[in-house]
Amino acid sequence: MFIIGELINGMYSNIAAAIKEKDKAAIQKCALEQIKCGADALDINCGPASKQPVVDIQWLVEAVREVTDKTLCLDSSKPQVIESGLKAAGSGSIINSTTADPEKLGLLIPLAKKYNAGLIGLTISAKGIPQNRDQRLELAATIVSACADQDFSTENLYLDPIVMPVNVAQTQMRDILESIREFKIISEPSPKTVVGLSNVSQGTSARNLINRTFLTMAVAFGLDAAILDPLDKDLVDALITAELILNKNIYCDSYLEAYRRK
Ligand code: THG
C-alpha cells in the first residue's frame, strides 16, 4: 500500500493555525511524524479557511521540502493552487486532483505531463458524486480516455471512487468497494486506485474502527494507495495484517515490527 499521510490539511485546526501564524516548525514536525509512522507521501491541503491558497500551498510545500524529499500530493480543487504547489515541490509529485470534467482534464493532464507528476482522478462530474457503480465506471472511463488522448500513461493515474461517510451513504459502500476492483481492469496498463479513507467515518462515533475495517476490506478489493492518518497505530497494524493475509508480506512472529516502516 502506498500510504499518503493526510494530516497536513487546513481542515485540522492545528494546521490552519500553523498556516496563519507561519509556524514552519509545526508543519515540519507533522511531516516527520507521519513519515516515521510509514507515510510514503504527504497530502498537502491549505484547507477551507485559507484566503490565499496559491501563496499558502507554496509556503507549506517549501516548509516540508526543507525536511523531506518524499512525494507530495498537492490537494486542491483549484488548478492554479495545484500549479503553485507543483512549482515548489518539484518533479515526481502527485496532483490531487482532477474530476471527469473535460475542462479540468484539459488543464490538469497537461500540468501532470509538464511537471512529471502523478494524477488522481476523482470519479465525479459537474453532475456531482455518482450514485452507483455504473456511474463511477463511466466517469473512470472518461478520465482514462482523456489520458489516452493526451498521451498520459494510466500507470501514473490514480482513480478515486470517492468514499462517502457510512452514516449518510451506507447503501453506497459495497459499490465503492467493487469500483476499486473494476477500475483496475479498465485499461492496460492498469490505473492505480486511491481513496481518502477518513471520509468513511466522518460524523460517526467509532471513527478508528470504521476506518480500519473499511481499509482492510478495500485492500482485499485491490486498493493501491490511501490518504490516511499514519499515526493511527491500530490502522497501520490492520493494514500490515491485511497485506500479510493476502500474501504480500511474509509471516514471522514479529511481522508487525518487520513491516512497520521506520
Ligand atoms: N480523495 C482525495 N483527496 C482527498 C479526499 C478524498 N483529500 C481530502 C480528504 N478526502 C482526505 N483527507 C482527510 C483529512 C481529514 C479528514 C478526512 C479526510 C477528517 N478530518 C476531521 C473531520 O473532519 O472530522 C477533522 C477533525 C479535526 O478538526 O481535528 O476527518 O476522498 N483524492
PDB file of N, CA and C in Angstrom, residues 30-31 39 44 56 63 69 77 105 114 122 131-132 153 165 173 179 189 196 213 223 225 250 252:
ATOM      1  N   CYS A  30       4.870  17.732  11.862  1.00  0.00           N
ATOM      2  CA  CYS A  30       3.759  16.914  11.368  1.00  0.00           C
ATOM      3  C   CYS A  30       4.212  16.054  10.185  1.00  0.00           C
ATOM      4  N   ALA A  31       5.051  16.614   9.333  1.00  0.00           N
ATOM      5  CA  ALA A  31       5.580  15.860   8.183  1.00  0.00           C
ATOM      6  C   ALA A  31       6.445  14.700   8.668  1.00  0.00           C
ATOM      7  N   ALA A  39       4.469   6.821   6.325  1.00  0.00           N
ATOM      8  CA  ALA A  39       3.934   7.509   5.142  1.00  0.00           C
ATOM      9  C   ALA A  39       4.961   7.490   4.000  1.00  0.00           C
ATOM     10  N   ILE A  44      -0.935  17.590   0.906  1.00  0.00           N
ATOM     11  CA  ILE A  44      -0.754  18.988   1.306  1.00  0.00           C
ATOM     12  C   ILE A  44      -1.998  19.759   0.877  1.00  0.00           C
ATOM     13  N   ASP A  56      -0.337  30.128   0.201  1.00  0.00           N
ATOM     14  CA  ASP A  56      -0.248  29.218   1.351  1.00  0.00           C
ATOM     15  C   ASP A  56       0.307  27.847   0.954  1.00  0.00           C
ATOM     16  N   ALA A  63       8.130  24.594   3.355  1.00  0.00           N
ATOM     17  CA  ALA A  63       8.420  24.177   4.735  1.00  0.00           C
ATOM     18  C   ALA A  63       8.698  22.668   4.776  1.00  0.00           C
ATOM     19  N   ASP A  69      12.307  14.738   1.183  1.00  0.00           N
ATOM     20  CA  ASP A  69      12.105  14.726  -0.275  1.00  0.00           C
ATOM     21  C   ASP A  69      11.034  13.710  -0.674  1.00  0.00           C
ATOM     22  N   SER A  77      -8.930  21.854  -5.238  1.00  0.00           N
ATOM     23  CA  SER A  77      -9.843  21.776  -6.382  1.00  0.00           C
ATOM     24  C   SER A  77      -9.500  22.863  -7.413  1.00  0.00           C
ATOM     25  N   LEU A 105      -9.873  18.137 -17.017  1.00  0.00           N
ATOM     26  CA  LEU A 105      -8.961  17.166 -17.637  1.00  0.00           C
ATOM     27  C   LEU A 105      -8.041  17.878 -18.626  1.00  0.00           C
ATOM     28  N   LYS A 114       3.721  18.202 -17.767  1.00  0.00           N
ATOM     29  CA  LYS A 114       4.747  19.239 -17.663  1.00  0.00           C
ATOM     30  C   LYS A 114       5.638  19.044 -16.432  1.00  0.00           C
ATOM     31  N   LEU A 122     -10.741  11.933  -9.660  1.00  0.00           N
ATOM     32  CA  LEU A 122     -11.952  11.659  -8.890  1.00  0.00           C
ATOM     33  C   LEU A 122     -13.076  11.310  -9.847  1.00  0.00           C
ATOM     34  N   GLN A 131     -23.999   7.903  -8.004  1.00  0.00           N
ATOM     35  CA  GLN A 131     -24.862   7.206  -7.044  1.00  0.00           C
ATOM     36  C   GLN A 131     -24.752   5.687  -7.142  1.00  0.00           C
ATOM     37  N   ASN A 132     -24.011   5.206  -8.120  1.00  0.00           N
ATOM     38  CA  ASN A 132     -23.860   3.753  -8.222  1.00  0.00           C
ATOM     39  C   ASN A 132     -22.579   3.385  -8.977  1.00  0.00           C
ATOM     40  N   SER A 153       0.304   8.206 -19.491  1.00  0.00           N
ATOM     41  CA  SER A 153       0.182   6.778 -19.160  1.00  0.00           C
ATOM     42  C   SER A 153      -0.716   6.539 -17.947  1.00  0.00           C
ATOM     43  N   PRO A 165     -19.180   9.190   3.764  1.00  0.00           N
ATOM     44  CA  PRO A 165     -19.390   8.746   5.149  1.00  0.00           C
ATOM     45  C   PRO A 165     -20.433   7.629   5.216  1.00  0.00           C
ATOM     46  N   MET A 173     -21.656   1.801  -0.019  1.00  0.00           N
ATOM     47  CA  MET A 173     -20.361   1.250   0.409  1.00  0.00           C
ATOM     48  C   MET A 173     -19.917   0.068  -0.444  1.00  0.00           C
ATOM     49  N   SER A 179     -16.092  -0.862  -7.100  1.00  0.00           N
ATOM     50  CA  SER A 179     -15.490   0.042  -8.093  1.00  0.00           C
ATOM     51  C   SER A 179     -13.972  -0.064  -8.081  1.00  0.00           C
ATOM     52  N   PRO A 189      -1.738  -0.207 -19.488  1.00  0.00           N
ATOM     53  CA  PRO A 189      -1.531  -0.704 -18.131  1.00  0.00           C
ATOM     54  C   PRO A 189      -2.646  -0.256 -17.170  1.00  0.00           C
ATOM     55  N   GLY A 196      -9.645   8.515  -0.095  1.00  0.00           N
ATOM     56  CA  GLY A 196      -9.487   9.362   1.095  1.00  0.00           C
ATOM     57  C   GLY A 196     -10.205   8.617   2.211  1.00  0.00           C
ATOM     58  N   THR A 213     -11.646  -0.966   9.442  1.00  0.00           N
ATOM     59  CA  THR A 213     -12.432  -2.048   8.830  1.00  0.00           C
ATOM     60  C   THR A 213     -12.595  -1.788   7.333  1.00  0.00           C
ATOM     61  N   LEU A 223      -7.046  -2.222  -3.492  1.00  0.00           N
ATOM     62  CA  LEU A 223      -6.652  -0.809  -3.347  1.00  0.00           C
ATOM     63  C   LEU A 223      -5.120  -0.660  -3.351  1.00  0.00           C
ATOM     64  N   ALA A 225      -3.473   2.645  -2.999  1.00  0.00           N
ATOM     65  CA  ALA A 225      -2.974   3.795  -2.234  1.00  0.00           C
ATOM     66  C   ALA A 225      -4.106   4.348  -1.374  1.00  0.00           C
ATOM     67  N   ILE A 250       5.529 -11.626   4.207  1.00  0.00           N
ATOM     68  CA  ILE A 250       5.811 -12.992   4.669  1.00  0.00           C
ATOM     69  C   ILE A 250       5.634 -13.056   6.183  1.00  0.00           C
ATOM     70  N   CYS A 252       6.174 -13.842   9.984  1.00  0.00           N
ATOM     71  CA  CYS A 252       7.064 -14.284  11.056  1.00  0.00           C
ATOM     72  C   CYS A 252       6.407 -13.761  12.326  1.00  0.00           C
TER      73      CYS A 252
END
